[in-house]
Short mmCIF file of C-alpha atoms in Angstrom, two decimals:
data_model
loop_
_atom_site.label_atom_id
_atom_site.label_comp_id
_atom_site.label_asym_id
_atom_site.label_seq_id
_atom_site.Cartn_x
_atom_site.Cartn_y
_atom_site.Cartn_z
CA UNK X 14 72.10 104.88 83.42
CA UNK X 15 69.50 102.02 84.34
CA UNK X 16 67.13 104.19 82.02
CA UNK X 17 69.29 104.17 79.31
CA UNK X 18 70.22 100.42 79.10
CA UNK X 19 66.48 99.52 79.48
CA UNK X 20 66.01 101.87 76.03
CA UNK X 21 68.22 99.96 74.82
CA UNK X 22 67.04 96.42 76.07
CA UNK X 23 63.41 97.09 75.03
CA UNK X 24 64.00 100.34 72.44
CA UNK X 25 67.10 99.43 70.36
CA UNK X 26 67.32 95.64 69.78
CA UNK X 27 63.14 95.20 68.68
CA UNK X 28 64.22 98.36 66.35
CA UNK X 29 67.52 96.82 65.27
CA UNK X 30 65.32 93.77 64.31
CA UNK X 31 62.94 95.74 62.53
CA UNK X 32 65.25 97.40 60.62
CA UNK X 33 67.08 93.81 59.40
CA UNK X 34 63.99 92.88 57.88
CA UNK X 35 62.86 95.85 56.34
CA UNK X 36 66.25 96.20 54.59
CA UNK X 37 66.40 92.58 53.72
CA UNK X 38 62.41 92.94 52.04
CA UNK X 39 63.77 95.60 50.20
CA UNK X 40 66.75 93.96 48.49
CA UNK X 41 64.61 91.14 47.79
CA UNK X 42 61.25 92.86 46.26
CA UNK X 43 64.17 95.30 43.99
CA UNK X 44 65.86 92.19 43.02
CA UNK X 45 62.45 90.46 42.13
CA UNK X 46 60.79 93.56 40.43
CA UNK X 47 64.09 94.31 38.29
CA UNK X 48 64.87 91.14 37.45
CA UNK X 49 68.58 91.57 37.83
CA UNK X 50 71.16 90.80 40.98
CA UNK X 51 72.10 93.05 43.46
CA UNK X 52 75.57 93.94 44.36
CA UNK X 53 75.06 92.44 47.78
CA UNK X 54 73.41 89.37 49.20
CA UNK X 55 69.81 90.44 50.51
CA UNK X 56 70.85 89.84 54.02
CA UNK X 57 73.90 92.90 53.65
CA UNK X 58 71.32 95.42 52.82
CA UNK X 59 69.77 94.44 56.42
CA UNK X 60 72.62 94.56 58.29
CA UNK X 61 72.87 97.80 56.25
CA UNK X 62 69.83 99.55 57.44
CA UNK X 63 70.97 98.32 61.21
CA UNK X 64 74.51 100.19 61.13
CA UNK X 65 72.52 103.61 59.72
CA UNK X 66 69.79 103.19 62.34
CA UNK X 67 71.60 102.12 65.24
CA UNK X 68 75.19 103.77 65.43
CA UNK X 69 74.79 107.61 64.87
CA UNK X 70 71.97 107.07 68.27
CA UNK X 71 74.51 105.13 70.21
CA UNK X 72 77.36 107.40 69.75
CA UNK X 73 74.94 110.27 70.54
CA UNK X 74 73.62 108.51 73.33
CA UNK X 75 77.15 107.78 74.68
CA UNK X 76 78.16 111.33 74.27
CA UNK X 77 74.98 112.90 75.98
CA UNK X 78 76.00 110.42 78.67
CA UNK X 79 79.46 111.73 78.74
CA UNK X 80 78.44 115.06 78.94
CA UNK X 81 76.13 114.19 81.85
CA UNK X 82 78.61 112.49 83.93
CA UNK X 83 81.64 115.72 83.29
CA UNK X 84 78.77 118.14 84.57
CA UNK X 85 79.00 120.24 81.43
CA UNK X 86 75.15 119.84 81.24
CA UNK X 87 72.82 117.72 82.20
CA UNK X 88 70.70 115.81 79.46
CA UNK X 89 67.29 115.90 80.76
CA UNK X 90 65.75 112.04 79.81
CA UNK X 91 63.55 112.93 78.14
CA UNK X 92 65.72 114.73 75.15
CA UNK X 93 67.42 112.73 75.68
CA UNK X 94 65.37 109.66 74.45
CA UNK X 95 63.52 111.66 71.83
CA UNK X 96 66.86 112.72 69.84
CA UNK X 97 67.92 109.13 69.61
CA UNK X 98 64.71 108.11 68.38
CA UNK X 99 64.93 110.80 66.08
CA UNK X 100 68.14 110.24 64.51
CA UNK X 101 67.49 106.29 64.63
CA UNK X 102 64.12 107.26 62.49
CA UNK X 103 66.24 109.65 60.25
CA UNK X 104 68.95 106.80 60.24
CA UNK X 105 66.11 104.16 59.09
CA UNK X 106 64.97 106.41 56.71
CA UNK X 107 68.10 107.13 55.07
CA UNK X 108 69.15 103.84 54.34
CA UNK X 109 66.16 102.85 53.19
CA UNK X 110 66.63 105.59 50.62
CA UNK X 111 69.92 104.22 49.20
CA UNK X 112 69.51 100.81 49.05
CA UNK X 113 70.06 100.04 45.25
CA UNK X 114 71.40 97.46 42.57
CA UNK X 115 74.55 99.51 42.74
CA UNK X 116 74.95 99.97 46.23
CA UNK X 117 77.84 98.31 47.75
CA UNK X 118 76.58 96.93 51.32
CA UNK X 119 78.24 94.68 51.98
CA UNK X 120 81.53 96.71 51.30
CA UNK X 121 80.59 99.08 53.39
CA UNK X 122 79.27 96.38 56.50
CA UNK X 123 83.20 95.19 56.41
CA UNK X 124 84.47 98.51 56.60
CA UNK X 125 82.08 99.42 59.43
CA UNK X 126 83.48 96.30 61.24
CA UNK X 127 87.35 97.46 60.63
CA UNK X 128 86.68 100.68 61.73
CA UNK X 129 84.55 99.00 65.29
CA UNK X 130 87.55 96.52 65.51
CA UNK X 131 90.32 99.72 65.10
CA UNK X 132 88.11 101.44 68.21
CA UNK X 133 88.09 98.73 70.26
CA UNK X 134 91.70 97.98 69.96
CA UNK X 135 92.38 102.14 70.59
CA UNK X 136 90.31 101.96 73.37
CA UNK X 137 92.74 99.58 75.40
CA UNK X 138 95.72 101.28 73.88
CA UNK X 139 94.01 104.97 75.08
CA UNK X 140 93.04 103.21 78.47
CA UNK X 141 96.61 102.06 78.77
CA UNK X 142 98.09 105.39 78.30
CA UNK X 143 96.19 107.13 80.49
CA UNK X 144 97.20 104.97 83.26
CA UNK X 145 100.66 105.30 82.19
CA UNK X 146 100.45 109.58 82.01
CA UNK X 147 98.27 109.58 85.51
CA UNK X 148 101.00 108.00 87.21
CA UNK X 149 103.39 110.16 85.45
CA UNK X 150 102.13 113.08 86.58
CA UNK X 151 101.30 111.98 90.20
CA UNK X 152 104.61 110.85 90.38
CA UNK X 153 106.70 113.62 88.79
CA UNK X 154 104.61 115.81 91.51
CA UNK X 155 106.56 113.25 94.23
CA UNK X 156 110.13 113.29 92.63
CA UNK X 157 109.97 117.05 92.58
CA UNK X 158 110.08 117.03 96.19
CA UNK X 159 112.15 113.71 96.79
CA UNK X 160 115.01 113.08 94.46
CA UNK X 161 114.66 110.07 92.28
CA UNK X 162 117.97 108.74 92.94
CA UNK X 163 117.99 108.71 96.60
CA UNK X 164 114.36 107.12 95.85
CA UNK X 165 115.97 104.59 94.15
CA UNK X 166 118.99 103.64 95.65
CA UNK X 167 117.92 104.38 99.07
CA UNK X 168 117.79 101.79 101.88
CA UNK X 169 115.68 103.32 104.41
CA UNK X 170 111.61 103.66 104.23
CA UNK X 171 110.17 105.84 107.14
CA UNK X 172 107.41 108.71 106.00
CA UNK X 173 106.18 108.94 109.20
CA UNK X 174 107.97 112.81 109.36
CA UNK X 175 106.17 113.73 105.86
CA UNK X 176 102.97 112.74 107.88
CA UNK X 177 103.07 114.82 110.66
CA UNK X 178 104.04 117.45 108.30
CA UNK X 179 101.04 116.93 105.56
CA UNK X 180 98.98 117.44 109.49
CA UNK X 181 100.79 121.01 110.24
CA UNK X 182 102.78 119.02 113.06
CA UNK X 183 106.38 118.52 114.02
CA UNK X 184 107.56 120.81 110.89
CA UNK X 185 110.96 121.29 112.05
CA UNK X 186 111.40 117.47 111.38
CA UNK X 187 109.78 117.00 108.24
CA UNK X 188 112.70 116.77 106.09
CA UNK X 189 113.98 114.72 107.68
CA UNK X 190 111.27 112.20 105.86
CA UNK X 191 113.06 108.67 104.11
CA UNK X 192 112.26 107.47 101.15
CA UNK X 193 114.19 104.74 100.18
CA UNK X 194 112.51 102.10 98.06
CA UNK X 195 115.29 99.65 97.92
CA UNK X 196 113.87 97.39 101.09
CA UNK X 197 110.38 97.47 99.36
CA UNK X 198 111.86 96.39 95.88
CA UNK X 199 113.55 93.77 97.65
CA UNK X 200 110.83 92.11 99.48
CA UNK X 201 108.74 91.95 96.35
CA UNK X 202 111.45 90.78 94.32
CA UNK X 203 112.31 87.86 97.37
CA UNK X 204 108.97 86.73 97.59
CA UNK X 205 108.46 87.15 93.89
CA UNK X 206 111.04 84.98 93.67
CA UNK X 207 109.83 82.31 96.21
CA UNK X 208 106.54 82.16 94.61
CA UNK X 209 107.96 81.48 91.18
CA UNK X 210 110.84 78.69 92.48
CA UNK X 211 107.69 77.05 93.78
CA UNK X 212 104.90 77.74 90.39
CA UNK X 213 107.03 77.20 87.79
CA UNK X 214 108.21 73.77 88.59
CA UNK X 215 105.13 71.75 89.28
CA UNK X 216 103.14 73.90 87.02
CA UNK X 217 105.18 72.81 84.13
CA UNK X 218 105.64 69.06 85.51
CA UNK X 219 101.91 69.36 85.63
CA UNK X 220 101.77 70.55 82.35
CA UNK X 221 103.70 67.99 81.17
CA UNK X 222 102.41 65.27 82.85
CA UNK X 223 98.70 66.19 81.58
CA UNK X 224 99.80 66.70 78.35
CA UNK X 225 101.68 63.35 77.51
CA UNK X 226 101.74 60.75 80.39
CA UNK X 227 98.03 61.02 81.73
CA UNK X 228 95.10 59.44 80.61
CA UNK X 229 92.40 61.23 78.46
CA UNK X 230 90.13 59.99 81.96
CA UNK X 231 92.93 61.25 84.33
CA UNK X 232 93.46 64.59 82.65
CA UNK X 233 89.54 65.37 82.62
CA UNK X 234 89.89 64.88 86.32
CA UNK X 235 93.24 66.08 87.39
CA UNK X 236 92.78 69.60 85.37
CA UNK X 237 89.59 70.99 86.97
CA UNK X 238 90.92 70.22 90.26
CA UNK X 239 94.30 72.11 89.25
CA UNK X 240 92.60 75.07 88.13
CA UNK X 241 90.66 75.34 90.90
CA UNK X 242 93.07 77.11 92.42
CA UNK X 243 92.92 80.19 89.94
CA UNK X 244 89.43 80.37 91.33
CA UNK X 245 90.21 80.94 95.51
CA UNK X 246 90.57 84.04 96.54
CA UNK X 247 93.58 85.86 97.95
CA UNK X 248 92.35 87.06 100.85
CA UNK X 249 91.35 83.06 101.91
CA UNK X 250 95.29 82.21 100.98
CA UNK X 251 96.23 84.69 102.99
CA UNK X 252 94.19 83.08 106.30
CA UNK X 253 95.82 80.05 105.24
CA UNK X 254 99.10 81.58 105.13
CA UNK X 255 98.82 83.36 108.48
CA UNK X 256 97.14 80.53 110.59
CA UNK X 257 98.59 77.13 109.38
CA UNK X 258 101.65 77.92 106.84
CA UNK X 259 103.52 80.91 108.65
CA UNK X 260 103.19 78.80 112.09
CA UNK X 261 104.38 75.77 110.74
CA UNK X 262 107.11 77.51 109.38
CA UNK X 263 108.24 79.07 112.59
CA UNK X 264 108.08 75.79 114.09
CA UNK X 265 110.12 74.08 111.44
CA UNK X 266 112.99 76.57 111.74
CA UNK X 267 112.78 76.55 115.41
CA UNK X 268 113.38 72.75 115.02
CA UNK X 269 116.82 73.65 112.59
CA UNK X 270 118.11 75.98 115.38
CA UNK X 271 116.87 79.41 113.39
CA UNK X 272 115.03 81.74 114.38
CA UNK X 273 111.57 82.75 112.33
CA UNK X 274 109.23 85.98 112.53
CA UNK X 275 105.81 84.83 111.88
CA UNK X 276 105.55 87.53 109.29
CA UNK X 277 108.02 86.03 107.30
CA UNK X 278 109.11 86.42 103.58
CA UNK X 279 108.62 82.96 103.14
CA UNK X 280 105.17 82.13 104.07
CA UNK X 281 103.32 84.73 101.56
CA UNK X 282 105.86 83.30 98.93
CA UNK X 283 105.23 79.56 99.20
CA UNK X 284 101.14 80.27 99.50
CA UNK X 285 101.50 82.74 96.63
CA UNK X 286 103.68 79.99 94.42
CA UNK X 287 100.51 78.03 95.07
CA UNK X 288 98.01 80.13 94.04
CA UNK X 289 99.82 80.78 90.54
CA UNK X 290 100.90 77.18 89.52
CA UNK X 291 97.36 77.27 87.37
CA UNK X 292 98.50 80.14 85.39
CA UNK X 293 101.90 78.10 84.49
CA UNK X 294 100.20 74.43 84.47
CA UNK X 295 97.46 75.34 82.27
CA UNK X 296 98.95 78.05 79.60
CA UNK X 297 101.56 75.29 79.33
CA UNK X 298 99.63 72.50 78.83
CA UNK X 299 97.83 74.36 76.32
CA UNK X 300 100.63 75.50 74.45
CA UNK X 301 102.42 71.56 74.40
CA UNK X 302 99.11 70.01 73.17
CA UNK X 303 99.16 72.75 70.30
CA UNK X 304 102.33 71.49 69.07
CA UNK X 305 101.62 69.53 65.79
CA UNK X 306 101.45 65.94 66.22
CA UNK X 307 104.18 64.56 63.15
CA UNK X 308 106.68 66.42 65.85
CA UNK X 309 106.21 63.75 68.19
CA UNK X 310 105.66 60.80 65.70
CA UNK X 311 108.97 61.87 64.17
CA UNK X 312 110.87 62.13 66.85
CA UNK X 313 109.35 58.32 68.04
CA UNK X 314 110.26 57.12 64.87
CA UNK X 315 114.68 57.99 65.26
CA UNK X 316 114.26 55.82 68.32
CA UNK X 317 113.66 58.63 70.63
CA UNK X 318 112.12 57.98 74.08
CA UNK X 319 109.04 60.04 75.07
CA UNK X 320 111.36 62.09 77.75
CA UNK X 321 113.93 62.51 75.08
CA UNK X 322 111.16 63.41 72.70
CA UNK X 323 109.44 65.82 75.49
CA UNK X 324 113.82 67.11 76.56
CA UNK X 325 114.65 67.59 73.01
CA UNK X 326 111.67 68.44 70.52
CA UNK X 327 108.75 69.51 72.60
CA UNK X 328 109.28 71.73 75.00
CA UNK X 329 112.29 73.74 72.85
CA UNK X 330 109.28 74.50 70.34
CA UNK X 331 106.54 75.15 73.42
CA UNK X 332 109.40 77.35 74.90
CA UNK X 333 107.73 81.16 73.62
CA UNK X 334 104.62 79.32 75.45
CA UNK X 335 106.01 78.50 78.53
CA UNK X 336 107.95 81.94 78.92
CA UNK X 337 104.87 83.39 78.43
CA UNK X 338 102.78 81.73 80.92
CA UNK X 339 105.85 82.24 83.38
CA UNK X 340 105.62 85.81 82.90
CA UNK X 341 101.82 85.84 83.24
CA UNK X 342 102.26 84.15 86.52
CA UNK X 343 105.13 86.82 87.29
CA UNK X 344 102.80 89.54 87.04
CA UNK X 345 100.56 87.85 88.92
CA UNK X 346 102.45 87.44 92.07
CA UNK X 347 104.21 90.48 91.86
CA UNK X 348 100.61 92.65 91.77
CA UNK X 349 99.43 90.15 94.62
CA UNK X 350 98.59 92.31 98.24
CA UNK X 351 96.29 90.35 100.70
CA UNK X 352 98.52 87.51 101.04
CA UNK X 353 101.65 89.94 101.68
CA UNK X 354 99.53 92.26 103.77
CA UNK X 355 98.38 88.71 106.15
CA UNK X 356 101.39 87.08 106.24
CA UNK X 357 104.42 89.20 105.63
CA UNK X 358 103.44 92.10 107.11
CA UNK X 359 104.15 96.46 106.64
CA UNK X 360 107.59 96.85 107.52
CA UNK X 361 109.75 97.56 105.44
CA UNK X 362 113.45 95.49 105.78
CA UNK X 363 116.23 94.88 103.71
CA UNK X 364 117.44 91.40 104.49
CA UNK X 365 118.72 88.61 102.68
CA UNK X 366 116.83 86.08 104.90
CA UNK X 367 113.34 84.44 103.79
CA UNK X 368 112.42 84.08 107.22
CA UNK X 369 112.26 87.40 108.33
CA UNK X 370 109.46 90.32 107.88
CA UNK X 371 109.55 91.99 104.88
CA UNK X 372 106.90 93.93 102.55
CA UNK X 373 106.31 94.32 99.42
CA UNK X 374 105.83 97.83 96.38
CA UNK X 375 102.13 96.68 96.37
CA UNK X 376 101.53 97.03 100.10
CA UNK X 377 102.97 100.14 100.62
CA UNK X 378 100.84 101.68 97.74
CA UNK X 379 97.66 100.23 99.73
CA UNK X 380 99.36 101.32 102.80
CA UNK X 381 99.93 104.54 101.32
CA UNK X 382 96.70 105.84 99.75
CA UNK X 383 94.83 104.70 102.89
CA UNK X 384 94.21 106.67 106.12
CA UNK X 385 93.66 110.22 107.25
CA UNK X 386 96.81 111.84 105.52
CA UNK X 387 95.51 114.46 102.32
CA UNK X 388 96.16 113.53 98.69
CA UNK X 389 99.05 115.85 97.97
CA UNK X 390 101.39 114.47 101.30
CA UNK X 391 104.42 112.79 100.26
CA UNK X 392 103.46 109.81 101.94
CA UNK X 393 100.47 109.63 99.60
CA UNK X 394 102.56 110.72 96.63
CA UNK X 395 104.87 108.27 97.24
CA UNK X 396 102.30 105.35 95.98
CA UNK X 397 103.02 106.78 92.71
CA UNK X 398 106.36 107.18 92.74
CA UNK X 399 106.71 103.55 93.56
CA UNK X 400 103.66 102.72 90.65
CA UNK X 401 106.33 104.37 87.97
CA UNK X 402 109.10 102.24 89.13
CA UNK X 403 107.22 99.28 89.36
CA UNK X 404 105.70 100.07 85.83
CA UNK X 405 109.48 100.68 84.49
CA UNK X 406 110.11 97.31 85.97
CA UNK X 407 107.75 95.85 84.62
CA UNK X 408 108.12 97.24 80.96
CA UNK X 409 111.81 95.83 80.86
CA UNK X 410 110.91 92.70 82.13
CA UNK X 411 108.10 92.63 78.91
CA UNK X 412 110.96 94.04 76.83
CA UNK X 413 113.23 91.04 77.39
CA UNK X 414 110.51 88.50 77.54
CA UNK X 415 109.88 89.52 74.13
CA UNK X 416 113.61 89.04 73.26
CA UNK X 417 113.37 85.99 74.27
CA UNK X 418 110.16 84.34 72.76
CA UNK X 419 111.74 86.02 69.30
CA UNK X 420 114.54 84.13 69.31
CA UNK X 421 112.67 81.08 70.38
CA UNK X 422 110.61 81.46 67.47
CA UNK X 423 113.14 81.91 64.90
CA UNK X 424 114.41 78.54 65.66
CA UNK X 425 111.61 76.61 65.98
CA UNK X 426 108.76 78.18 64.15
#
């Protein structure tokens, strides 16, 4: 692979250059010698000559390297190097061939750039439905040994039986394996929850605070520092949660008469509410200082106050904005693991009470897919089965997010 991007480092680019100009001389001697325009601007007829010489050896270059890495055969490097050249040569030689008054280049560059846009967008659609059909068929492999709606609407969690049977041990109580995914759902949804009551608030009095109170000199100061944040990572928030939030917690209930586990819903919630507010402060300050500015002046001039203004006219028409940036920061916390894993804890307990031990869908996949158990044990399985759940979640929750911004924008769009 480190061959094959110095080819095209020191092969390609010099030959990408070289076939620019030689295009480019072309169209400008033909125009010269003829005495009449081309169809295309000198400069198309290069860019021309590039797409000929340098995408039929890229694509053949990415399929000898696909080839390669299935094992179907092995490309030795050096045919490998001397077909590209080859077809680049051939490619070169070909353009050169057509370029001509009539020939449309720079038709043909925009359609080349359509068709690279269309394969980059499939490419995230293709990558996105793969994930979605390996989890399907993990999963289905799980729910034909564990019924989906005891999965669902069960309320206990304890594989260790499916373990000891995936190890040949303890058969006779095997089945007797729990899979209920209710507690897990729960956790994640209560510190989900947590996290969000804490984000969305100051992010968006951040937002608006930056946005149309603060200083041009405050606001180049204040917003670094806020997005800062965005930048730590999860596994430091989660030593802060363990060793100064979850203790301070324990001690503050302990104060109130009530009685805290230091793996607590709570703690991971609070720290995780911090480590999102960025996504919600700075999507939403964006979106507010996008709004056009005769919105505000209007609303100014029919005696409106600049809270009424911000109440009544902005932040109805940032709304789409904001509900996307909450949902961004949604998906965020809910796909968060070290600071669950440090603070919260593995076990798995349905309980209506922020201060006791809970975990969440994203620890127990973790949890899961690690250790000495094989790949096709139901405890493993189970990782999937609670992926497609999560992913069903999570595709409603889209689904009536986009409801929502819709409607938004109908009014005030």
């Amino acid at each position: 692979m480190l061959k094959i991007l110095l080819y095209f480092l020191i092969g390609v680019l010099p030959l990408c250059y070289a076939a620019f100009y030689i295009g480019r001389k072309k169209a400008r001697t033909g125009e010269l010698e003829s005495g009449e325009r081309f169809h295309s601007r000198p400069a198309h007829y290069g860019w021309y000559s590039v797409i000929w010489m340098a995408v039929p050896s890229l694509v053949i270059s990415f399929a000898f390297t696909i080839i390669g890495s299935t094992k179907i055969f092995k490309v030795p490097f050096t045919m490998h190097l001397t077909t590209i050249l080859l077809i680049a040569a051939f490619g070169l030689w070909y353009s050169q061939k057509k370029i001509a008054k009539n020939l449309k280049a720079r038709n043909f560059i925009e359609k080349t750039i359509k068709v690279t846009l269309i394969a980059a967008s499939l490419v995230s659609i293709l990558t996105t439905i793969g994930i979605v059909f390996s989890i399907l068929f993990e999963s289905m492999k799980f729910f034909s040994q564990v019924s989906f709606w005891n999965f669902i609407t069960g309320t206990e969690w304890d594989p260790d039986t499916a373990f000891l049977q995936g190890a040949g041990r303890d058969a006779a109580h095997a089945a007797e394996a729990k899979f209920g995914s209710v507690p897990i759902f729960a956790g994640t949804l209560m510190v989900t929850l947590i996290a969000l009551a804490v984000a969305v608030p100051i992010g968006l009095f951040s937002a608006i605070f930056m946005s149309e109170y603060a200083s041009s000199r405050v606001r180049g100061l204040v917003k670094p520092i806020l997005e800062i944040l965005a930048g730590i990572p999860s596994v430091v928030y989660g030593f802060f949660a363990a060793i100064t939030v979850s203790p301070l917690i324990v001690h503050a209930a302990n104060f109130f008469g009530l009685q805290a586990d230091y793996t607590n819903a709570l703690t991971p919630g609070l720290v995780m509410g911090i480590m999102i507010i960025p996504f919600v402060s700075s999507l939403s300050d964006d979106v507010i200082n996008a709004i056009p500015q005769n919105m505000r002046e209007g609303s100014l001039a029919l005696g409106m106050t600049r809270s009424e203004t911000m109440k009544h006219v902005l932040l109805p028409a940032a709304m789409p904005g904001i509900i996307s940036s909450v949902l961004l920061a949604f998906s965020r916390a809910i796909g968060e693991t070290m600071i669950v894993v440090m603070a919260a804890g593995l076990q798995p307990k349905l309980s209506a009470n922020p201060l006791d031990g809970m975990t969440t869908v994203t620890v127990k996949i973790v949890d899961a897919l690690t250790g000495d158990q094989s790949f096709d044990s139901l405890e493993t399985l189970s990782a999937f089965g609670l992926s497609f759940v999560l992913l069903i979640i999570t595709l409603i929750l889209n689904i009536v997010s986009s409801v929502i911004i819709r409607k938004f924008r109908k009014q005030y769009v």
